[in-house]
Coordinates of C-alpha atoms and ligand atoms in Angstrom, one line a residue:
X258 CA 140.4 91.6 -13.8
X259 CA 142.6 89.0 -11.1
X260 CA 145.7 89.6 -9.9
X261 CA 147.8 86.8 -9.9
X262 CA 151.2 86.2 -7.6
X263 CA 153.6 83.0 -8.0
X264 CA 155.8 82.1 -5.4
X265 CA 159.0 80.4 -7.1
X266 CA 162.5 79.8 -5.6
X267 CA 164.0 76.3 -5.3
X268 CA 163.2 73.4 -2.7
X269 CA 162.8 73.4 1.0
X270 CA 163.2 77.5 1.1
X271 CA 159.7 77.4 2.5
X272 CA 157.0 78.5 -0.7
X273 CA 154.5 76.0 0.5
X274 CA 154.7 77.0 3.7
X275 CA 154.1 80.7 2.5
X276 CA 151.5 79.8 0.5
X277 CA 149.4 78.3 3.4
X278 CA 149.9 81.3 6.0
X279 CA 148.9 83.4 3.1
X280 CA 145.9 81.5 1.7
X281 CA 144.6 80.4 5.2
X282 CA 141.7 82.9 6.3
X283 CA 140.0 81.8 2.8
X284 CA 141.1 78.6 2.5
X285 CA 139.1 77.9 5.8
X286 CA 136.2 79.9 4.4
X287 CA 135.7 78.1 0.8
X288 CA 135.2 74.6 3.0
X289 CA 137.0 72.8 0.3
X290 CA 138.4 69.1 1.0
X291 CA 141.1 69.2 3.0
X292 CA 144.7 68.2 1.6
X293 CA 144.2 67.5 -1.8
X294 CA 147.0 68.3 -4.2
X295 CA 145.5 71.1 -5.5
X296 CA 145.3 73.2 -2.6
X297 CA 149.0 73.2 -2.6
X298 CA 149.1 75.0 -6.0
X299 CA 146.5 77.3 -6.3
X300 CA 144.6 79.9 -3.5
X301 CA 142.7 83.1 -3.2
X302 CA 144.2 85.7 -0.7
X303 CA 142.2 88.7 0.3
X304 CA 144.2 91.2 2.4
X305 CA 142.4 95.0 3.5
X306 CA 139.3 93.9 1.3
X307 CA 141.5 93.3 -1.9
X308 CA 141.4 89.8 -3.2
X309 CA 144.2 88.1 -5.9
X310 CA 145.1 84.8 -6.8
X311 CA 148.4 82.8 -5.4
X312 CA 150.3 79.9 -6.8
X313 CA 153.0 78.1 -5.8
X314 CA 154.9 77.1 -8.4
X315 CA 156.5 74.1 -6.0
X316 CA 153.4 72.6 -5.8
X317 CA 153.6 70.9 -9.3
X318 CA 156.8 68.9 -7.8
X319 CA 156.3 65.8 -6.4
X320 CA 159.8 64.9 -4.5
X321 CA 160.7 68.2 -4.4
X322 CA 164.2 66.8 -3.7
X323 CA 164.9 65.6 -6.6
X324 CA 164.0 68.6 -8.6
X325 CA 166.0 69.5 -11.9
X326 CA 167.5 72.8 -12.3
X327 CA 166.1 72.9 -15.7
X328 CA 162.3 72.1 -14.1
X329 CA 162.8 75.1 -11.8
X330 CA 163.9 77.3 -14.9
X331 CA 160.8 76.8 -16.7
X332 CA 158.4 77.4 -13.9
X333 CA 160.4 80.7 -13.4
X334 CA 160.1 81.4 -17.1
X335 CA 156.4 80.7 -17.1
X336 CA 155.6 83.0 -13.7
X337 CA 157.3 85.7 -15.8
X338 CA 154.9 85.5 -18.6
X339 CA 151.3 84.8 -16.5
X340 CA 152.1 86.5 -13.1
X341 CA 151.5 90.1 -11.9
X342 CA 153.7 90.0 -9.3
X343 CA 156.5 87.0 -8.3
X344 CA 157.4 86.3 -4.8
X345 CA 161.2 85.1 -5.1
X346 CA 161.6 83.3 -1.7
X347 CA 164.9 82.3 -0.7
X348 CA 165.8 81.1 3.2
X349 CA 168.3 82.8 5.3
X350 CA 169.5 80.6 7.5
X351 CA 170.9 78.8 4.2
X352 CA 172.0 81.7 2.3
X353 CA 172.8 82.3 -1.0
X354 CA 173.3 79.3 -3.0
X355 CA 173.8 78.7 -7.0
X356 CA 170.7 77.5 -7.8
X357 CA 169.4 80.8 -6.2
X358 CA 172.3 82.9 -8.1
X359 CA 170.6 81.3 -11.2
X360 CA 167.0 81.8 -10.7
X361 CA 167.7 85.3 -9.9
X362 CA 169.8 85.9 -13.2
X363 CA 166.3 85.1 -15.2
X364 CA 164.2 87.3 -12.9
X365 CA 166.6 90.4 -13.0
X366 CA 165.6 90.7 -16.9
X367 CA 162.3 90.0 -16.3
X368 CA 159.5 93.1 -16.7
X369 CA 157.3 91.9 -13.6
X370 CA 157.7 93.2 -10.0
X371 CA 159.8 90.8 -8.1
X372 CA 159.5 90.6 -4.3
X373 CA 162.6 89.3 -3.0
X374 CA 161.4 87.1 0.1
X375 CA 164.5 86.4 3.0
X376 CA 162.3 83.4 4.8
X377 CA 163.2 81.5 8.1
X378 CA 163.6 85.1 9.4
X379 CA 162.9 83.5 12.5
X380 CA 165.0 86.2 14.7
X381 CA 165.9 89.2 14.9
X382 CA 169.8 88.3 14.3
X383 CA 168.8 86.8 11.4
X384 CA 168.0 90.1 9.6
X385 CA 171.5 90.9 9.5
X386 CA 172.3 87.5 7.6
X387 CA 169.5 89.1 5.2
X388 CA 171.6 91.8 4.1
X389 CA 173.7 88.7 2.2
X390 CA 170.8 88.6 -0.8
X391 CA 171.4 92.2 -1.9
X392 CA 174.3 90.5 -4.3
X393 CA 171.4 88.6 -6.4
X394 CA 170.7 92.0 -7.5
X395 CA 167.0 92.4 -6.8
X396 CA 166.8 95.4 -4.1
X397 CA 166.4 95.3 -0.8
X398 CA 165.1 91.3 0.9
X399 CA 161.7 91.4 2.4
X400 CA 163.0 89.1 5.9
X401 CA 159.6 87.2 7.1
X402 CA 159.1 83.7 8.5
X403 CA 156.4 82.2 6.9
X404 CA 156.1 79.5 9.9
X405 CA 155.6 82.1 12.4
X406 CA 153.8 84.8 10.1
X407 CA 156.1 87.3 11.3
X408 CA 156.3 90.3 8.2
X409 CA 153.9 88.0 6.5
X410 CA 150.8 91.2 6.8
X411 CA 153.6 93.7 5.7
X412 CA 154.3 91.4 2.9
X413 CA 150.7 91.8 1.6
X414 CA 150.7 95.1 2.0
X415 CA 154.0 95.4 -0.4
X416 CA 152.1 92.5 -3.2
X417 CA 149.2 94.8 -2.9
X418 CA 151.2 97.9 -3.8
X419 CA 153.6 96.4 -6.7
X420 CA 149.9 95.8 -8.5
X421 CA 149.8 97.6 -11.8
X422 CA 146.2 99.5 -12.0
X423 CA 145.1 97.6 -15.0
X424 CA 142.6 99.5 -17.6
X425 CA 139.6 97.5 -17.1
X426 CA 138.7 96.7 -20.7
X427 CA 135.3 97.6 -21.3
X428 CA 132.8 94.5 -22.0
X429 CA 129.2 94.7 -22.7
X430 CA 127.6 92.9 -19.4
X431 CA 124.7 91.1 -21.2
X432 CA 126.9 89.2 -23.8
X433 CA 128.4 86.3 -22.0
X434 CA 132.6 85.7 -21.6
X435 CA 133.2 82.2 -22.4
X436 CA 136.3 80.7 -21.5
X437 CA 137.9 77.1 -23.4
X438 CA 140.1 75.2 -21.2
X439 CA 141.4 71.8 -20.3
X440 CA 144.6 70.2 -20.1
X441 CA 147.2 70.1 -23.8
X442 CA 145.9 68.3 -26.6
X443 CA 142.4 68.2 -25.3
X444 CA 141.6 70.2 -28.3
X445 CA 140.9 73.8 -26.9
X446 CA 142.4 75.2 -30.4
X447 CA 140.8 73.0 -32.7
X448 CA 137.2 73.6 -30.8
X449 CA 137.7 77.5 -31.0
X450 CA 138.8 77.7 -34.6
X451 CA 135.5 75.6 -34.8
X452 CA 133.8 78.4 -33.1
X453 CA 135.0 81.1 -35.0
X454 CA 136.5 80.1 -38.1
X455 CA 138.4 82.3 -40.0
X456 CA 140.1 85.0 -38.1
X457 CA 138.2 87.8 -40.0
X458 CA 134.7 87.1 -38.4
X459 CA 135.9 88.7 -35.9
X460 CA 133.3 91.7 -35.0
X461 CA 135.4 93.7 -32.7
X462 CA 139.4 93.5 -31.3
X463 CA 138.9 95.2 -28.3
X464 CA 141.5 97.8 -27.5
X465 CA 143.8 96.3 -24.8
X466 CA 145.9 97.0 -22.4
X467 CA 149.7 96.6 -22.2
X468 CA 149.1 92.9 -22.4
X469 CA 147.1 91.1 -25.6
X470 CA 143.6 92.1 -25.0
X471 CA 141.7 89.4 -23.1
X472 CA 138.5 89.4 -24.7
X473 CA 137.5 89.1 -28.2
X474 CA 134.0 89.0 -29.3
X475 CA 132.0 87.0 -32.1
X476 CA 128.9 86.6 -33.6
X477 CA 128.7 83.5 -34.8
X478 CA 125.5 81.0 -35.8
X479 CA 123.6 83.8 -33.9
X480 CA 125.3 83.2 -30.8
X481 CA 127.0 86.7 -29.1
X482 CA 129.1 86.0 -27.1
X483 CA 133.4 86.8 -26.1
X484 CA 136.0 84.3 -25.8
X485 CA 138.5 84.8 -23.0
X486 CA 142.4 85.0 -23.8
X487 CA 142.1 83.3 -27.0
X488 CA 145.8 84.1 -27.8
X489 CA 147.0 83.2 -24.8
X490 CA 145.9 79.2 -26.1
X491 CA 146.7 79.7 -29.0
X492 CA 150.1 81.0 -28.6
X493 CA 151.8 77.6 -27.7
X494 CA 154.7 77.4 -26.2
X495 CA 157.1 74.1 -26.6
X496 CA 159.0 74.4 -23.6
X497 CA 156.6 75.0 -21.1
X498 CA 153.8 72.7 -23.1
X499 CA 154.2 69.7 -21.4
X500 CA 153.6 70.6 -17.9
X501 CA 150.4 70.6 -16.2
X502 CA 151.9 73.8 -14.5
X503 CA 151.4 76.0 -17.3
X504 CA 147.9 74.5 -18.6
X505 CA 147.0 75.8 -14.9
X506 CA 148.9 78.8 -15.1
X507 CA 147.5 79.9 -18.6
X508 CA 143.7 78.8 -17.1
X509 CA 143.7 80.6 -14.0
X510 CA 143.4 83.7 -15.8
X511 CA 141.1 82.8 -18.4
X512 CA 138.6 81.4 -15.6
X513 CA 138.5 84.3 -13.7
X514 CA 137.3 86.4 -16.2
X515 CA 135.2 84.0 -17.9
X516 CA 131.1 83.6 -16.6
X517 CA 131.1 79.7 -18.8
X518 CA 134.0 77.6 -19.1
X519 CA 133.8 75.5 -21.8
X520 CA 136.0 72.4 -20.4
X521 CA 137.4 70.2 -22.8
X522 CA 137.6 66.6 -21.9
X523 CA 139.3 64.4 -24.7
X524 CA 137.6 60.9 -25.1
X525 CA 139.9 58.9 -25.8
X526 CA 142.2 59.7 -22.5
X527 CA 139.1 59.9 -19.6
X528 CA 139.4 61.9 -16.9
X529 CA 142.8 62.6 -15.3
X530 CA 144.1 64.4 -12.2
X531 CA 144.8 67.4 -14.8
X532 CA 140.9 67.7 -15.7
X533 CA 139.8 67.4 -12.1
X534 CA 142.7 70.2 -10.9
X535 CA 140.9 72.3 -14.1
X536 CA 137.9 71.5 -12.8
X537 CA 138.4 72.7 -9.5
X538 CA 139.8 76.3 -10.4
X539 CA 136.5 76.6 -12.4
X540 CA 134.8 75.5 -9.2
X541 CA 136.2 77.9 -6.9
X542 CA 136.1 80.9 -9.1
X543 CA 131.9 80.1 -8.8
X544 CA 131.6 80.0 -12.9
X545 CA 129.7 78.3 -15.1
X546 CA 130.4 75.1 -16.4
X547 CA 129.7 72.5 -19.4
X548 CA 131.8 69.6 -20.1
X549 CA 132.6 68.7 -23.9
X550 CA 133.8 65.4 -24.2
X551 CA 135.5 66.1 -27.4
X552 CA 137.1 63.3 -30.1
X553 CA 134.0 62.0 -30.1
X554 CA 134.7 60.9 -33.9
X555 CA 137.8 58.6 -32.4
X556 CA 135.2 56.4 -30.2
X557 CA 133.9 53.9 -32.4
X558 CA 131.2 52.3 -29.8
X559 CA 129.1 55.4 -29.9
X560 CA 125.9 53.9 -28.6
X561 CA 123.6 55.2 -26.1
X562 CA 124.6 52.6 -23.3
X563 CA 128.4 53.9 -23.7
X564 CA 127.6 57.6 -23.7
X565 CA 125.3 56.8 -20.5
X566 CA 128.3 55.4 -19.1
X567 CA 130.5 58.1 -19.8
X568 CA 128.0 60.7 -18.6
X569 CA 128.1 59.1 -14.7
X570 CA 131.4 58.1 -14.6
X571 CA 132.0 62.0 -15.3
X572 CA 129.2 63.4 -12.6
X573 CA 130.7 60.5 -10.3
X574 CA 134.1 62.3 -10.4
X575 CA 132.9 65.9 -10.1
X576 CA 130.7 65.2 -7.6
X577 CA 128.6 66.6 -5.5
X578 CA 128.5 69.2 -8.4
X579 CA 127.0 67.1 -11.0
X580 CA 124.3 69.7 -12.3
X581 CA 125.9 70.8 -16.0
X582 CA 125.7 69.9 -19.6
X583 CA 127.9 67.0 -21.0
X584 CA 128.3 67.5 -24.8
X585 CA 129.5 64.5 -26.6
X586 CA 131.5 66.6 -29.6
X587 CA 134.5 67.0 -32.1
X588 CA 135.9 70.0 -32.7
X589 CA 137.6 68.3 -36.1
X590 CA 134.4 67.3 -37.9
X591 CA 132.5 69.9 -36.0
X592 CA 130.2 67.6 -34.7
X593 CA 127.3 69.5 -32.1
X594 CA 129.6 72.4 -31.9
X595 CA 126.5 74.4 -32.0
X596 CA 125.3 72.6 -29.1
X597 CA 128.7 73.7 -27.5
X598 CA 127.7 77.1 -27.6
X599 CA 124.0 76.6 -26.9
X600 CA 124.4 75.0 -23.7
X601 CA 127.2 77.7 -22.7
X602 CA 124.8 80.3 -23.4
X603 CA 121.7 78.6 -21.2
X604 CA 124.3 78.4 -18.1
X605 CA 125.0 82.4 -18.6
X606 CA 121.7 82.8 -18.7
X607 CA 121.0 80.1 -15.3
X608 CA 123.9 82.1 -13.1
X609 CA 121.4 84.9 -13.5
X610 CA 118.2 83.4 -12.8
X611 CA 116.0 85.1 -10.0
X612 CA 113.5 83.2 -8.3
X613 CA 110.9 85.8 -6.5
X614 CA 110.6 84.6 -3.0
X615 CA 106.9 83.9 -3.4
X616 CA 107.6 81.5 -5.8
X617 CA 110.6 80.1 -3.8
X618 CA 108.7 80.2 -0.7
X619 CA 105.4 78.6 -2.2
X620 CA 107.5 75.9 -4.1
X621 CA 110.2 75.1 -0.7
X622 CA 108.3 75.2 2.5
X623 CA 105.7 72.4 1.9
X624 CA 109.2 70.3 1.3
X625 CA 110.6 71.4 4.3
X626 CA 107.8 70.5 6.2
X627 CA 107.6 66.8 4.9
X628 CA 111.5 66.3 5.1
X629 CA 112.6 68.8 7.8
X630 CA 116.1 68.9 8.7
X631 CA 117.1 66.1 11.6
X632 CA 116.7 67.2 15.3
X633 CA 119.6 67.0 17.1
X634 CA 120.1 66.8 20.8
X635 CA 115.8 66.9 21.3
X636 CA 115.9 70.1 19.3
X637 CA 113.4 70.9 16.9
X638 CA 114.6 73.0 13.7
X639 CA 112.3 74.9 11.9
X640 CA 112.9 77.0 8.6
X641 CA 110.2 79.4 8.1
X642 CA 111.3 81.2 5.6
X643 CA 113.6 81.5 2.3
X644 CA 114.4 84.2 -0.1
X645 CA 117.4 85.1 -3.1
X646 CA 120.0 87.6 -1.9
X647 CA 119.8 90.3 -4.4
X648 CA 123.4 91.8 -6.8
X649 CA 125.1 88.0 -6.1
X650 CA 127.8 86.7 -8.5
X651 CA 125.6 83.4 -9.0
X652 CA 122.2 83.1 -7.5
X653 CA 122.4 82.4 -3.7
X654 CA 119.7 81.3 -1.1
X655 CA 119.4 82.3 2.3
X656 CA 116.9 79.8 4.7
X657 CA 116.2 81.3 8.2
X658 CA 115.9 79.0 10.7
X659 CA 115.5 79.1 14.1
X660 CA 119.1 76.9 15.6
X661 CA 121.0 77.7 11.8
X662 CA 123.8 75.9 13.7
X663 CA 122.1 72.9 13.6
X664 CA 121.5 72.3 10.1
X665 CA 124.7 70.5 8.2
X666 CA 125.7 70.2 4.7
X667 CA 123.7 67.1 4.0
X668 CA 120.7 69.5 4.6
X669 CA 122.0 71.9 2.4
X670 CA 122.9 69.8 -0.2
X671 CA 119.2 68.6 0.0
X672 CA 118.1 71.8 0.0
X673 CA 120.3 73.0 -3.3
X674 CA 118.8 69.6 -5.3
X675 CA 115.5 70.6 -4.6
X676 CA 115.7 73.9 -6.1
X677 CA 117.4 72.3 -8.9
X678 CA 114.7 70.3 -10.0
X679 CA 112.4 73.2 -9.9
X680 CA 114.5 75.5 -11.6
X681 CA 116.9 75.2 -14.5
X682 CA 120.1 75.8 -12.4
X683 CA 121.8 73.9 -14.7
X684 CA 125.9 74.6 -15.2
X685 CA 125.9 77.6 -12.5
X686 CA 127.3 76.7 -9.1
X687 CA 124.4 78.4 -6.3
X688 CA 125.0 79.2 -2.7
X689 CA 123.0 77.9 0.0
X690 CA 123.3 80.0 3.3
X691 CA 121.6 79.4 6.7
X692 CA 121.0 81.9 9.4
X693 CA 119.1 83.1 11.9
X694 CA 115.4 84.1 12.0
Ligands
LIG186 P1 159.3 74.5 -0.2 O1 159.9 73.2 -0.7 O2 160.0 75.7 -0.7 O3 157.8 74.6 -0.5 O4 159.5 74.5 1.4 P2 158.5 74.1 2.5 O5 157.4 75.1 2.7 O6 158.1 72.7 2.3 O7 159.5 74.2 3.8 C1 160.7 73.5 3.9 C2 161.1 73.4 5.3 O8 161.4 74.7 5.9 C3 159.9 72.8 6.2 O9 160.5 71.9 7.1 C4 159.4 74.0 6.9 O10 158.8 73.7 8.1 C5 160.6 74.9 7.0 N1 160.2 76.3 7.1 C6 159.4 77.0 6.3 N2 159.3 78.3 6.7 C7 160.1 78.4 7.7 C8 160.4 79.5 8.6 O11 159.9 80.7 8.5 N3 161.3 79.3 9.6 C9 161.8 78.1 9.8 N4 162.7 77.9 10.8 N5 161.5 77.0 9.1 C10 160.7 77.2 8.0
LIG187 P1 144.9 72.0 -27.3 O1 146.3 71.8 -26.8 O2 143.9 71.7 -26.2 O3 144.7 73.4 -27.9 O4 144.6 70.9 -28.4 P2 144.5 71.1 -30.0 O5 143.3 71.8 -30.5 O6 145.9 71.6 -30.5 O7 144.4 69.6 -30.4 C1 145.4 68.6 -30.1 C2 145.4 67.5 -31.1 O8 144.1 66.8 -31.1 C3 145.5 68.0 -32.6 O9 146.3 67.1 -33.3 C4 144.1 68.1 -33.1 O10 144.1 67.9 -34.5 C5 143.5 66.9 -32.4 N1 142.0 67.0 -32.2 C6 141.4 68.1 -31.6 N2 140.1 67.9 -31.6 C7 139.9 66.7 -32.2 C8 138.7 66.0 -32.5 O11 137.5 66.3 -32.2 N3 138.8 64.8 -33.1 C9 140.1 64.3 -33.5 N4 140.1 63.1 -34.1 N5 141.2 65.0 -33.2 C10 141.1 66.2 -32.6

């Protein structure tokens, strides 16, 4: 189970800045679209083979000027409840200042390990003017500069070691983790009280850690299956309910241990910024998706031309992934809830599909040889050859080829819709990789 760090402290002390030096070795390698929003909030980090998840908490802010006091409160609140580990950064050539003094009054009652971060440690005179933070009453500052990454790697090292070892709860592999999420009021708790009904067909409460047990498991309409952090939705909390911060927050966790997320879209809203951010984690964590387009019973058009319509203005916005199941649903009268947790159960089964290379080989070469990737510079490329990588978290491709170099993403892409029309790939992200023969 994820780790999960969040970087508070109040404006201009230099969190987004941290968060890039921290998340940049991946971020580069996940080849996701540069400078959207949601980079800003939410990043892998994988330090001496370990890998956790990092938010910035500043990220949600958009003039971070003109921040309340009360805004930063509840984002510190909320990083005490989801976070393993918070990075409390506060800049040294500003010292100590009252909106500091109160942020550190909620984190010195709070049960997590807090990292006290002295940034803009750009010298070594500075570290002196560090000594100044021991008054918040948090131990010893941690001096870095996050723009030149000096004490960032020693940093790591200390996140690393403040990380509890968790008992891994113990979950049968062949039943699949199902996750509900989607932005408030999309109808998450309505669709899983659907799902499950009263709270007595439960079949087992697994014994959990410290924390409420993450997985419960049901066997419902003959489907077998756990849903991930159910309490954790359920629990609402008013404070904190209205920002998209803590819909991400509370998701992050639930995706990462989920194989299917069941995202909830409501109909009557369309997509917003807060689906596509949801989206997104679910993308980079590799899981399975289907979409339910829930409130279904509040459209009145329901005809075919409107669903149709619905169904591409959704792939449009999620494109280039556009391979998963839309399920047009309401979680109030019920309405294909069944179909809900059919389709989440045929993408479980598609992120474990193995094609033998025979097959794949048999079934892809003739295409490459009709469409071959584009020559570039007078150079020929030629793929002889393809085959699954075996013990993958979703199935993943390798093509050898003679200049791999050579051969872009448009290739690829063409490449990954092929195999998706031969093989139900439906819902489960797949990984195309090019090298050399
Ligand atoms: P945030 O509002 O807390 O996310 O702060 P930012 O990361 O946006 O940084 C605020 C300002 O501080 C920017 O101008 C940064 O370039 C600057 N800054 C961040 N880290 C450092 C550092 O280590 N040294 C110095 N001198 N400036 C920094
Ligand atoms: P959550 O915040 O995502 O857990 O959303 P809830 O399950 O609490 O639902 C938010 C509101 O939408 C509640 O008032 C529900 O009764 C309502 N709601 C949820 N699903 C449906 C649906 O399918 N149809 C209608 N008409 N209302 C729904």
């Amino acid at each position: 189970m994820g780790n999960l760090v969040a970087i508070v402290g109040r404006p201009n002390v230099g969190k987004s800045t941290l968060f890039n030096r921290l998340t940049k070795t991946r971020q580069a390698i996940v080849n996701e679209e540069a400078g959207t929003t949601r980079d800003r909030q939410y990043g892998k980090v994988e330090w001496t083979g370990q890998e956790f998840s990092i938010v910035d908490t500043g990220g949600w802010v958009v003039n971070s000027d003109d921040i309340f006091e009360e805004e930063i409160r509840k984002q510190v609140m909320l990083a005490i409840d989801e976070a393993d580990v918070i990075l409390f950064v506060v800049d040294v050539q500003n010292g100590v200042t009252d909106l500091d003094e109160q942020v550190a009054t909620i984190l010195r009652r709070a049960k997590v390990p807090v990292i006290l971060v002295s940034n803009k440690t750009d010298n070594n005179d500075l570290i002196y003017s560090s000594a100044e933070f021991y008054a918040l009453g948090l131990g010893d500052p941690f001096s870095i500069s996050a723009i030149s990454g000096s004490g960032t790697g020693d940093l790591l090292d200390l996140i690393l070691s403040k990380f509890q070892k968790k008992v891994e709860e113990i979950v049968d592999e062949e039943i699949p983790r199902f996750a509900v999420v989607g932005r408030p009021n999309a109808g998450k708790s309505s669709i899983i009280n659907a799902f499950i009904g009263e709270e007595r067909n439960i079949v087992t409460e697994i014994a959990g850690t410290t924390r409420d047990s993450i997985y419960t498991r049901y066997d419902k309409f003959g489907f077998d299956f756990y849903l991930v952090d159910t309490a954790g939705i359920r629990k609402k909390n008013k404070v904190t309910e209205d920002l998209e911060f803590y819909s991400v927050m509370r998701s992050i966790r639930a995706i990462e241990n989920s194989d299917v997320c069941i995202l909830m879209l409501d109909a009557t809203r369309g997509i917003e910024g807060q689906d596509l951010n949801i989206f997104s984690l679910v993308q980079r964590n590799q899981k399975g998706l289907v979409v339910v387009v829930n409130k279904w019973d509040l459209v009145e058009n329901k005809s075919d031309k409107v669903m149709k319509e619905f169904e591409s203005a959704i792939r449009d916005r999620f494109a280039p992934f556009v391979d998963f199941p839309i399920i047009f649903a309401s979680a109030l009268t019920k309405q294909r809830i069944f179909k809900v947790l059919e389709a989440a159960k045929e993408v479980f089964h598609n992120r474990t599909t193995r094609i033998p290379t025979a097959r794949l080989n048999e079934e892809m070469l003739p295409l490459i040889e009709a469409y071959p990737p584009p020559s570039i510079k007078g150079k020929y490329i030629k793929i002889k050859y393809c085959t699954q990588l075996p013990n993958t978290r979703v199935p993943s491709f390798v093509y050898f080829a003679n200049l791999p170099q050579y051969v872009k993403e448009p290739y690829k892409r063409f490449l990954e819709n092929k195999m998706r029309e031969k093989w139900n790939l439906t819902g489960t992200p797949i990984n195309v990789y090019i090298r050399q023969k």
